[in-house]
Short mmCIF file of C-alpha atoms in Angstrom, two decimals:
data_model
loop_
_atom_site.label_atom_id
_atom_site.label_comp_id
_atom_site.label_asym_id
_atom_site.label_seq_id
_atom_site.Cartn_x
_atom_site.Cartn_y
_atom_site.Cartn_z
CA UNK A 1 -19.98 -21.85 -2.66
CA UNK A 2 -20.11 -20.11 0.52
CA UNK A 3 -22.75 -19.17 3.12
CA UNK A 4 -22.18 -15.31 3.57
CA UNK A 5 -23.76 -12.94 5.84
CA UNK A 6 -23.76 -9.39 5.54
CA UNK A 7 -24.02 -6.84 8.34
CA UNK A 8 -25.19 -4.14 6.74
CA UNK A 9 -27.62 -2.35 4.45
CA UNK A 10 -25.31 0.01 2.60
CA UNK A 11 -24.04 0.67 -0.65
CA UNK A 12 -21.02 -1.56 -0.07
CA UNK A 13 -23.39 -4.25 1.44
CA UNK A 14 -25.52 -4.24 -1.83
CA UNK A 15 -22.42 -4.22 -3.81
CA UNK A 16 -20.60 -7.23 -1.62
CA UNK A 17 -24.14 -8.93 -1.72
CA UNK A 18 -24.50 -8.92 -5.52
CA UNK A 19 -21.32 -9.82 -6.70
CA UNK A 20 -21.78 -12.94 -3.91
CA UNK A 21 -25.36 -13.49 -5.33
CA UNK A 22 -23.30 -13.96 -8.46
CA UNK A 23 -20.77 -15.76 -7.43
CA UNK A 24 -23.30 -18.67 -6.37
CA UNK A 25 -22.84 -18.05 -2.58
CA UNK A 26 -25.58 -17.85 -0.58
CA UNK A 27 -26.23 -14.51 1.29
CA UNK A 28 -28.33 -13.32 4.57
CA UNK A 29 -28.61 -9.11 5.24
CA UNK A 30 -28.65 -7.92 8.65
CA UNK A 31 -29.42 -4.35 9.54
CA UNK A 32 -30.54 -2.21 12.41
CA UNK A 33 -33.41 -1.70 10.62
CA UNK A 34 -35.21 -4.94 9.54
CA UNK A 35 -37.14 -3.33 6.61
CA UNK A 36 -34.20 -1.97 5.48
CA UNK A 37 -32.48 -5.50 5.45
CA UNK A 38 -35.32 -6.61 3.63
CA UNK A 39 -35.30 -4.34 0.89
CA UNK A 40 -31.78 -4.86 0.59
CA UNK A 41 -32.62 -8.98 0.27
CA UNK A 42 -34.90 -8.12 -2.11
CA UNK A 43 -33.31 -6.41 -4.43
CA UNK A 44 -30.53 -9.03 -4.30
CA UNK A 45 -33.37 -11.47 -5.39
CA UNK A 46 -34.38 -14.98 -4.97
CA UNK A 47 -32.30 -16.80 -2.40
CA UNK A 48 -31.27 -13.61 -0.27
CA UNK A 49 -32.27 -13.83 3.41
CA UNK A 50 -32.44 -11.24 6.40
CA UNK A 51 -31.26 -12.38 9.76
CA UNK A 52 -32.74 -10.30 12.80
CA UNK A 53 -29.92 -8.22 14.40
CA UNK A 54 -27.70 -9.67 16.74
CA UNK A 55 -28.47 -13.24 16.22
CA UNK A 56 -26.63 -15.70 15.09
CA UNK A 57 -25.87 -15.49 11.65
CA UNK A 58 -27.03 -17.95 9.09
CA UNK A 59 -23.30 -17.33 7.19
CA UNK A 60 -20.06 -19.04 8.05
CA UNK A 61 -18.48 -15.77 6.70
CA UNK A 62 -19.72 -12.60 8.11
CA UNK A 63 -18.89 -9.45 6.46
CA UNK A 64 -19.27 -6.36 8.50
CA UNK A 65 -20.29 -4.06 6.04
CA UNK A 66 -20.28 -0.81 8.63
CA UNK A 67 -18.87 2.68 8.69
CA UNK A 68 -15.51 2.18 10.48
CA UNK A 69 -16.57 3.81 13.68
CA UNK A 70 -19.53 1.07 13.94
CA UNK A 71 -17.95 -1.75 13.14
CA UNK A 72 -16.08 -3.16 16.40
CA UNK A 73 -19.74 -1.93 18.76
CA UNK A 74 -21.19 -4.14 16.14
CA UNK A 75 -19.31 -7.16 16.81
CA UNK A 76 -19.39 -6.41 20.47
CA UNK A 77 -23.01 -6.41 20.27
CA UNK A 78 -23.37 -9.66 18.42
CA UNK A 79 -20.93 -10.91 21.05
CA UNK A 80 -21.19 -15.03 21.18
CA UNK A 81 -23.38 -14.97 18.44
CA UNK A 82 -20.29 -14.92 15.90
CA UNK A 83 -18.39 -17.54 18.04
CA UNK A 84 -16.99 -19.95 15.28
CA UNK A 85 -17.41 -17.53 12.80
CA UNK A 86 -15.21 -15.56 10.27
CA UNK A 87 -15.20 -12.09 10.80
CA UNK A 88 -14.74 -10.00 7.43
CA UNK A 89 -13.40 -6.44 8.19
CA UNK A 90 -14.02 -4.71 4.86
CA UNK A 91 -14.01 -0.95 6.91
CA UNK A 92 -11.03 2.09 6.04
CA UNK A 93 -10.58 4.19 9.24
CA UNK A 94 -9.78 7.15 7.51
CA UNK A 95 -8.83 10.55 9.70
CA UNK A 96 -10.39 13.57 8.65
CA UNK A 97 -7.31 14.46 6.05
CA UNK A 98 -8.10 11.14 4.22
CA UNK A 99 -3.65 11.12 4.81
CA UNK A 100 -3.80 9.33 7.91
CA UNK A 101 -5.88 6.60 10.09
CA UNK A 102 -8.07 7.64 13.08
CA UNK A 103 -6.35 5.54 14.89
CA UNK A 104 -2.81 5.68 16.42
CA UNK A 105 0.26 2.37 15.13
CA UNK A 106 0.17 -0.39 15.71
CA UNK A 107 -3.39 -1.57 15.63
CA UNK A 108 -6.28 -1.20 12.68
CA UNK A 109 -10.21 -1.62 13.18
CA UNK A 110 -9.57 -5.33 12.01
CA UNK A 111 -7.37 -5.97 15.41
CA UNK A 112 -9.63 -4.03 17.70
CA UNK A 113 -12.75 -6.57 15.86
CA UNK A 114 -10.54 -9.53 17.08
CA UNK A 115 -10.10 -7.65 20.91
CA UNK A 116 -14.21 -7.99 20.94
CA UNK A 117 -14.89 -11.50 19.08
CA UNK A 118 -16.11 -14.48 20.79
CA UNK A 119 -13.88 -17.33 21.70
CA UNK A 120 -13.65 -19.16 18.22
CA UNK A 121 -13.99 -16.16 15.44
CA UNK A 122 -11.46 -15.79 13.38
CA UNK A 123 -11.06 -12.12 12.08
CA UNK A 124 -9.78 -11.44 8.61
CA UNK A 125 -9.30 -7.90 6.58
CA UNK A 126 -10.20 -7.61 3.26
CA UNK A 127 -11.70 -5.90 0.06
CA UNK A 128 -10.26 -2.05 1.98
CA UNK A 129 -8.46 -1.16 -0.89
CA UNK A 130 -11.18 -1.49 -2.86
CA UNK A 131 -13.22 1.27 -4.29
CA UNK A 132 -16.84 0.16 -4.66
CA UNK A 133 -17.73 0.71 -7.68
CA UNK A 134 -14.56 -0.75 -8.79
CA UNK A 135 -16.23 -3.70 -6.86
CA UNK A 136 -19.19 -3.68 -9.27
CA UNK A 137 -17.54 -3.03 -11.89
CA UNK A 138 -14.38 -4.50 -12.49
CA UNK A 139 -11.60 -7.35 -11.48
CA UNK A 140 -9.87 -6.26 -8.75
CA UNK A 141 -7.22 -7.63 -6.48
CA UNK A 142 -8.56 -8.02 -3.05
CA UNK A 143 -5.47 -8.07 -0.74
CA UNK A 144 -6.09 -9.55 2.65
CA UNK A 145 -4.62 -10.10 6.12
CA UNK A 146 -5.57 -12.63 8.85
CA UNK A 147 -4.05 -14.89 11.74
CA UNK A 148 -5.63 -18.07 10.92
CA UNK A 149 -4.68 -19.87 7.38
CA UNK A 150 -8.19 -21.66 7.36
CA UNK A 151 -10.17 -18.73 7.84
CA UNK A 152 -7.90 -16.84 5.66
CA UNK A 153 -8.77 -19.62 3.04
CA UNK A 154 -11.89 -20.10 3.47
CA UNK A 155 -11.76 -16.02 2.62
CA UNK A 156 -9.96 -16.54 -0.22
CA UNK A 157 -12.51 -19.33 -1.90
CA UNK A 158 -14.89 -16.73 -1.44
CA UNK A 159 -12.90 -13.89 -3.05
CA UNK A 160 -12.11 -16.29 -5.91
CA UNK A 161 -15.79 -17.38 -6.72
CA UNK A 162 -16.41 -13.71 -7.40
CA UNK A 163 -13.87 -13.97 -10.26
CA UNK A 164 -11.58 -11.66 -8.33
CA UNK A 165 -7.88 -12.52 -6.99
CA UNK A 166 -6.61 -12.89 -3.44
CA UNK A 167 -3.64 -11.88 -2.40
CA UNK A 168 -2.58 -12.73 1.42
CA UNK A 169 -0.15 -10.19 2.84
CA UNK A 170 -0.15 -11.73 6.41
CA UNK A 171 -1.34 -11.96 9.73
CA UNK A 172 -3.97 -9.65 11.00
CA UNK A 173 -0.98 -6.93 12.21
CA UNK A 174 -0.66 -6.52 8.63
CA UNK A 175 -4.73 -5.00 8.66
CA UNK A 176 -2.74 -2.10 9.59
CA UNK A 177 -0.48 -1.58 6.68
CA UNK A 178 -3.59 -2.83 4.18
CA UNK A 179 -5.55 0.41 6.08
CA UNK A 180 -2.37 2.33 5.21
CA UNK A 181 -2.72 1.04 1.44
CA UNK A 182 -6.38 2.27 1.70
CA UNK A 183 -4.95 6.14 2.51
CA UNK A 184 -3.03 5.51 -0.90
CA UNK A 185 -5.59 4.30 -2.74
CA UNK A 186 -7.36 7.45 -1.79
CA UNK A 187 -3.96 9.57 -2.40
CA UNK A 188 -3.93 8.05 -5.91
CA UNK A 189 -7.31 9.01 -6.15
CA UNK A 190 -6.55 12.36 -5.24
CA UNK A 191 -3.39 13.11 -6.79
CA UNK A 192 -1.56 10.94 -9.83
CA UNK A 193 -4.18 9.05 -10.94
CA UNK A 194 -7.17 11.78 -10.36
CA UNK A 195 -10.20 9.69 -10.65
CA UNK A 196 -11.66 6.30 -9.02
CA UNK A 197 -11.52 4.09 -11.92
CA UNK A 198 -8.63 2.17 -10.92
CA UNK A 199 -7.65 -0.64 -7.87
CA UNK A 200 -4.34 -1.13 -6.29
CA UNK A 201 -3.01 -4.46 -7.49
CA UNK A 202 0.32 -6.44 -8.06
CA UNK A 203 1.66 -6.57 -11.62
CA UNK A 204 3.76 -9.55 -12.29
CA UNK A 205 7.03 -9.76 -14.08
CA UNK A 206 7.65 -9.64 -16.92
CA UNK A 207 5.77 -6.17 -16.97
CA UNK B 1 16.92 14.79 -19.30
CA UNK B 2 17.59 14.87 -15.96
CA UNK B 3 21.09 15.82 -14.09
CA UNK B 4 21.30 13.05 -11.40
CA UNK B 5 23.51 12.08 -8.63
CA UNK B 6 23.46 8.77 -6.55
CA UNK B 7 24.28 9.13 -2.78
CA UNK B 8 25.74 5.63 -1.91
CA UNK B 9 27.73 2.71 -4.37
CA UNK B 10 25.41 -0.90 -4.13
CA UNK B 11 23.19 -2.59 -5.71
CA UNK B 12 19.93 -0.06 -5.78
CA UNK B 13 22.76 2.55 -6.66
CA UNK B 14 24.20 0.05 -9.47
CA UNK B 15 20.35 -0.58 -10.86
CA UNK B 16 18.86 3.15 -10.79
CA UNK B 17 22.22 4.37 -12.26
CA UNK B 18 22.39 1.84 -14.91
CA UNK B 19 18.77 2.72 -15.90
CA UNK B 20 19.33 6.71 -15.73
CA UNK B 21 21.86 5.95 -18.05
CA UNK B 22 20.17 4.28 -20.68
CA UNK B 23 17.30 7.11 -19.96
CA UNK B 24 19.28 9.10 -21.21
CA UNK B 25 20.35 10.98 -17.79
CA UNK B 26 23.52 12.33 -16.73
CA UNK B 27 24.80 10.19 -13.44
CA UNK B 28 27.45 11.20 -10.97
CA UNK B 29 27.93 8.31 -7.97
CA UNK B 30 29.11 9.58 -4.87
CA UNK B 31 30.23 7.11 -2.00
CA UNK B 32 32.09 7.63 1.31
CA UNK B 33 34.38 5.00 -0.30
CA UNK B 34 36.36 7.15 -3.58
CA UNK B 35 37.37 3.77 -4.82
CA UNK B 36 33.90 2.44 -4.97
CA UNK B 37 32.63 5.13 -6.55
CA UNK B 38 34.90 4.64 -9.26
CA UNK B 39 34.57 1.03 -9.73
CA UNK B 40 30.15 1.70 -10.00
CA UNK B 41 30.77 4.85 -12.41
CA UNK B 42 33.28 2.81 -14.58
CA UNK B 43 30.82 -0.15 -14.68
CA UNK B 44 28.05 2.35 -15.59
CA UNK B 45 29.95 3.75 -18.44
CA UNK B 46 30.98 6.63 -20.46
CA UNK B 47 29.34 9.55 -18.96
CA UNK B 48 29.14 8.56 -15.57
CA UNK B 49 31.00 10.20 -13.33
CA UNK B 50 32.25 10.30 -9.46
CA UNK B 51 31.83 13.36 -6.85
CA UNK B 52 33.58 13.67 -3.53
CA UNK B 53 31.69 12.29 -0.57
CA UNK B 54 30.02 15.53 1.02
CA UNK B 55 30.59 18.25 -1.43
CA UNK B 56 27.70 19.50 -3.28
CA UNK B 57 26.22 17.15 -5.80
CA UNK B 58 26.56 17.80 -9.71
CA UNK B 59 22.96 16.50 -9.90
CA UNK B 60 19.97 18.65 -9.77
CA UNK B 61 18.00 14.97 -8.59
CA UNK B 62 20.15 13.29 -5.79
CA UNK B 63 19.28 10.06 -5.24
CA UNK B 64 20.34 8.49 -1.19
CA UNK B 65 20.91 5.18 -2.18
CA UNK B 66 22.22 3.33 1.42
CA UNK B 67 20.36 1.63 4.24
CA UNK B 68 17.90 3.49 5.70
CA UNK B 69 19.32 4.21 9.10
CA UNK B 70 21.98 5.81 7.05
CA UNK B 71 20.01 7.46 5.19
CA UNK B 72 19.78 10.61 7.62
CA UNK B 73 22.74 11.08 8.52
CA UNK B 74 24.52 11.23 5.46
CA UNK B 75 21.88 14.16 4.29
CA UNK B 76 22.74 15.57 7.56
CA UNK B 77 26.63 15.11 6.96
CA UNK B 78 26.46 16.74 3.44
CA UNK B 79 24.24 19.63 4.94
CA UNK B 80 24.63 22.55 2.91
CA UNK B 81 25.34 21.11 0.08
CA UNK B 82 22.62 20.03 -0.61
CA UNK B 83 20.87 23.54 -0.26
CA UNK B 84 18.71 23.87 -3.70
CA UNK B 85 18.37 19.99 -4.27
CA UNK B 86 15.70 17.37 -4.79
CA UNK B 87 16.57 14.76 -2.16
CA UNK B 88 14.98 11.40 -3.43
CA UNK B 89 14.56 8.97 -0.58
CA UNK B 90 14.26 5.63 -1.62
CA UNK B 91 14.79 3.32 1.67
CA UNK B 92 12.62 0.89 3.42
CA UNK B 93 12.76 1.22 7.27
CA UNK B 94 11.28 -2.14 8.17
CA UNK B 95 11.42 -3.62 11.43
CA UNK B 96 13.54 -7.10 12.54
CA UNK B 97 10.21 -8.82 11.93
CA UNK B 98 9.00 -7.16 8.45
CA UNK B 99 5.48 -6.58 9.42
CA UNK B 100 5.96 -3.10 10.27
CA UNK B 101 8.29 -0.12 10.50
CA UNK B 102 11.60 0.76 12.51
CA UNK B 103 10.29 4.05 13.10
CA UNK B 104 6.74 5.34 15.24
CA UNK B 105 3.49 6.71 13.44
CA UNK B 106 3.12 9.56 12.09
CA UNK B 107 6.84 9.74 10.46
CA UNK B 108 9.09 8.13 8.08
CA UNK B 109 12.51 8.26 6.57
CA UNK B 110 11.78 11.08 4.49
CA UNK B 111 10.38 13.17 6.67
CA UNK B 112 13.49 12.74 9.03
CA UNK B 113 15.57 13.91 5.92
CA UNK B 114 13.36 17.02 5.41
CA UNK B 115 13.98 17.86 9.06
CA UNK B 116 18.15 17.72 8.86
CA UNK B 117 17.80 19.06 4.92
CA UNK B 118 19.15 22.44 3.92
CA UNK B 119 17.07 25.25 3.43
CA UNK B 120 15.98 25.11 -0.36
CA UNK B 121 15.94 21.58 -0.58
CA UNK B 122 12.89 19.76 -1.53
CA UNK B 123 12.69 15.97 -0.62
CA UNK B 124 10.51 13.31 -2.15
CA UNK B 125 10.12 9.68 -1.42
CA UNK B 126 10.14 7.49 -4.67
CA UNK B 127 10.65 3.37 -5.83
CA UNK B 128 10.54 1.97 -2.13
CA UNK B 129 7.79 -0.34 -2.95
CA UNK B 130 9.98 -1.86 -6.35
CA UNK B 131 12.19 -4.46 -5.74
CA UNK B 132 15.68 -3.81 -7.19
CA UNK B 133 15.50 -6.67 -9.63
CA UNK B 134 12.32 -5.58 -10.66
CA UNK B 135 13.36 -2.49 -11.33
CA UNK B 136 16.26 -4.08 -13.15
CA UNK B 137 14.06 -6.23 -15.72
CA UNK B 138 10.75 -4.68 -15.58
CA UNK B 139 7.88 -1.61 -15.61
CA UNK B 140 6.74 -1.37 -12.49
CA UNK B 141 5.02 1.55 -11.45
CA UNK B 142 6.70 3.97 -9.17
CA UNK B 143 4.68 6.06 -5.92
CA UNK B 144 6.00 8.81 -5.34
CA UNK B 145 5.36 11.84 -2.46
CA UNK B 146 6.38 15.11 -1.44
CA UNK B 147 4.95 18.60 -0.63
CA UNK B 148 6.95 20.27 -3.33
CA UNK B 149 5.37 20.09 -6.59
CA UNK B 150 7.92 21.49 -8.45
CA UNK B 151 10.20 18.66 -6.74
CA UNK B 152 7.87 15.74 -8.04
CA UNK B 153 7.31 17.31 -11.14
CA UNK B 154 11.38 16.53 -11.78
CA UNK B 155 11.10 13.20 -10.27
CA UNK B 156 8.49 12.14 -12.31
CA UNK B 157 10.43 13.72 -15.40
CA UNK B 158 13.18 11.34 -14.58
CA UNK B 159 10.76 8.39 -13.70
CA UNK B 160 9.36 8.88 -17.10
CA UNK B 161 12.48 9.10 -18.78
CA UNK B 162 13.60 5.21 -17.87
CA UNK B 163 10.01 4.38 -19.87
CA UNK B 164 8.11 3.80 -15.53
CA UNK B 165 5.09 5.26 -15.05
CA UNK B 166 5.31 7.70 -11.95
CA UNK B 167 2.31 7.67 -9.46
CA UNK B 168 1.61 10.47 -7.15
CA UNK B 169 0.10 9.91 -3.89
CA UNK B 170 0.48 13.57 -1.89
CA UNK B 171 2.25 15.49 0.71
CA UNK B 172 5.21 13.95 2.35
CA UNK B 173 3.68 12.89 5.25
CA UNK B 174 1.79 10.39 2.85
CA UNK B 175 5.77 9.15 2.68
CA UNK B 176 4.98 7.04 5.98
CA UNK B 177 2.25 5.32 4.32
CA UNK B 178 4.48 4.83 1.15
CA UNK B 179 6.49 2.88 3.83
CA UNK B 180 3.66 0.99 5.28
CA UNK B 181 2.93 0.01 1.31
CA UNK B 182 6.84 -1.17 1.32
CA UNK B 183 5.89 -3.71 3.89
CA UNK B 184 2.92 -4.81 2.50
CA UNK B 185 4.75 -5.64 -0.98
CA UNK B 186 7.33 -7.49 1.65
CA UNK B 187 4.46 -9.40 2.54
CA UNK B 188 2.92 -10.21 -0.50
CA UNK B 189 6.46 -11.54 -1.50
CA UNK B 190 6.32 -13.70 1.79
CA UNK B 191 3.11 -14.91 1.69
CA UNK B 192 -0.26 -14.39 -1.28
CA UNK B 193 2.32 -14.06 -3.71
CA UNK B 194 5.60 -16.17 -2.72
CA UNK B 195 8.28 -14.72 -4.61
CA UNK B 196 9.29 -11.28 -5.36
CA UNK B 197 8.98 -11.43 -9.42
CA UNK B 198 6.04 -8.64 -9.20
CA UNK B 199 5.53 -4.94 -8.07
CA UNK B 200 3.03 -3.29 -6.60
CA UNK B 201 0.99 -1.17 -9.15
CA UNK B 202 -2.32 0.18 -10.15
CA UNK B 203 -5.02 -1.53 -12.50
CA UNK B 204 -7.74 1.29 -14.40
CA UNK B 205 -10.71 0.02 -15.39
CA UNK B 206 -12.31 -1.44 -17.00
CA UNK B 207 -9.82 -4.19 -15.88
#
């Protein structure tokens, strides 16, 4: 069981929050807008909390559950409020082809969410290649990519008590690559596959 | 049934040429060294045959089967003799470290082969994210991408034909990110997953 906090009121913080509800983790919503995060809560049900914005969150995990482009002001604004935590960069920083990042090499939103954490966060990317309602629906892989092996585990205990499967591909450079996989996820999407009902995932020999 | 030829004599040439044969697919191996070429076309089997390093390919497919630095400048050696091809680019440019790419954003192996390709030639970047001995044993899916569709629509005739299931992801500039994918199966063999018995793939729902 984990103590998970969400920032975020979206659709993929309700569908994070859920499956977590579900999972038997305990879960606090953050948002902007505190009756927002409070709907949210409620609609997860009994247990869910709401943190005020910018606080300290109750969660050792916190999932920033953000467009991409919000995501590292978030964590900037939270500042020492996340020091100690685990920073969960769920966020695909698609360009406006959906065949490319917005951003140039050699970083990802993951390593610019590190460049703003506190002394003591530990940032780690994850669930990206994940469509959402795949999330809801389904067994996913969740591939993810970090710098520290504890927070990475600690990531990975959460991933598994959602019944899904973790699947480390490195340090947090590799955030960059697992944004690449979400462009073809989305390719797949577009092209071969031509629908949304299916995750990237590793099949294992035989096959 | 596919016509195909296979730019370069080791072990990726020796595994996609063994399973074009038994696909059913003519195979003609082609290798700066005559002798080589021999000894892979003889071990392949009646049928296969050898082609002179340079001179236009018997294949309709032709498959560049070397390291990736040499990938280019072979296609740029052979030149016009390629004119009217498919050029299927298979390599993985990875860097010393194997967390990222040899080459900057925003390009990849294939694209550099488009650029020295004759006119008429169509290139498409296919089975960089298999592993040769899973492509040996197994049925791992195969990404593929290019901007001709007439192009993929023969590479995924000849995917099909050795029983794979051929997944496109778009335009050739979604090649690069077919790269970054390479690395990220690299590190899922080094690290979630910790051997190299498993290929990257899709999952459809409900999974």
């Amino acid at each position: 069981m984990s103590k998970i906090s969400i920032i975020g009121t979206g659709n993929m913080a309700r569908t994070i929050g859920a499956r977590a509800m579900a999972g038997g983790n305990t879960v606090e919503i953050m948002g902007r807008d505190q009756s927002k995060a409070a709907g949210l809560a409620k609609a997860l049900g009994d247990g869910a909390t709401t943190g005020e914005w910018g606080t300290t969150p109750a969660g050792d995990l916190v999932i920033v559950a953000l467009l991409y482009n919000g995501v590292v002001p978030a964590v900037a604004h939270y500042g020492d409020a996340l020091a100690g935590k685990v920073i969960v960069d769920i966020s695909n920083p698609f360009n406006s082809t959906f065949d490319g990042l917005a951003h140039g090499e050699e970083t990802s939103i993951a390593q610019e969410v590190a460049k703003v954490a506190p002394a003591g966060a530990r940032v780690v990317k994850a669930f990206n290649t994940v469509f959402r309602h795949v999330l809801e629906k389904g067994r996913p892989d969740v591939f993810i990519a970090g710098d520290d092996a504890e927070a990475k585990a600690s990531v990975e205990a959460f991933i598994e008590s959602l019944g899904l499967r973790p699947l480390d591909v490195g340090g947090l450079k590799m955030a960059h690559w697992l944004e690449g996989a979400g462009v073809v996820t989305v390719g797949l999407a577009n092209h071969g596959v031509g629908n949304v009902d299916f995750a990237l995932s590793i099949t294992e020999l035989p096959v």
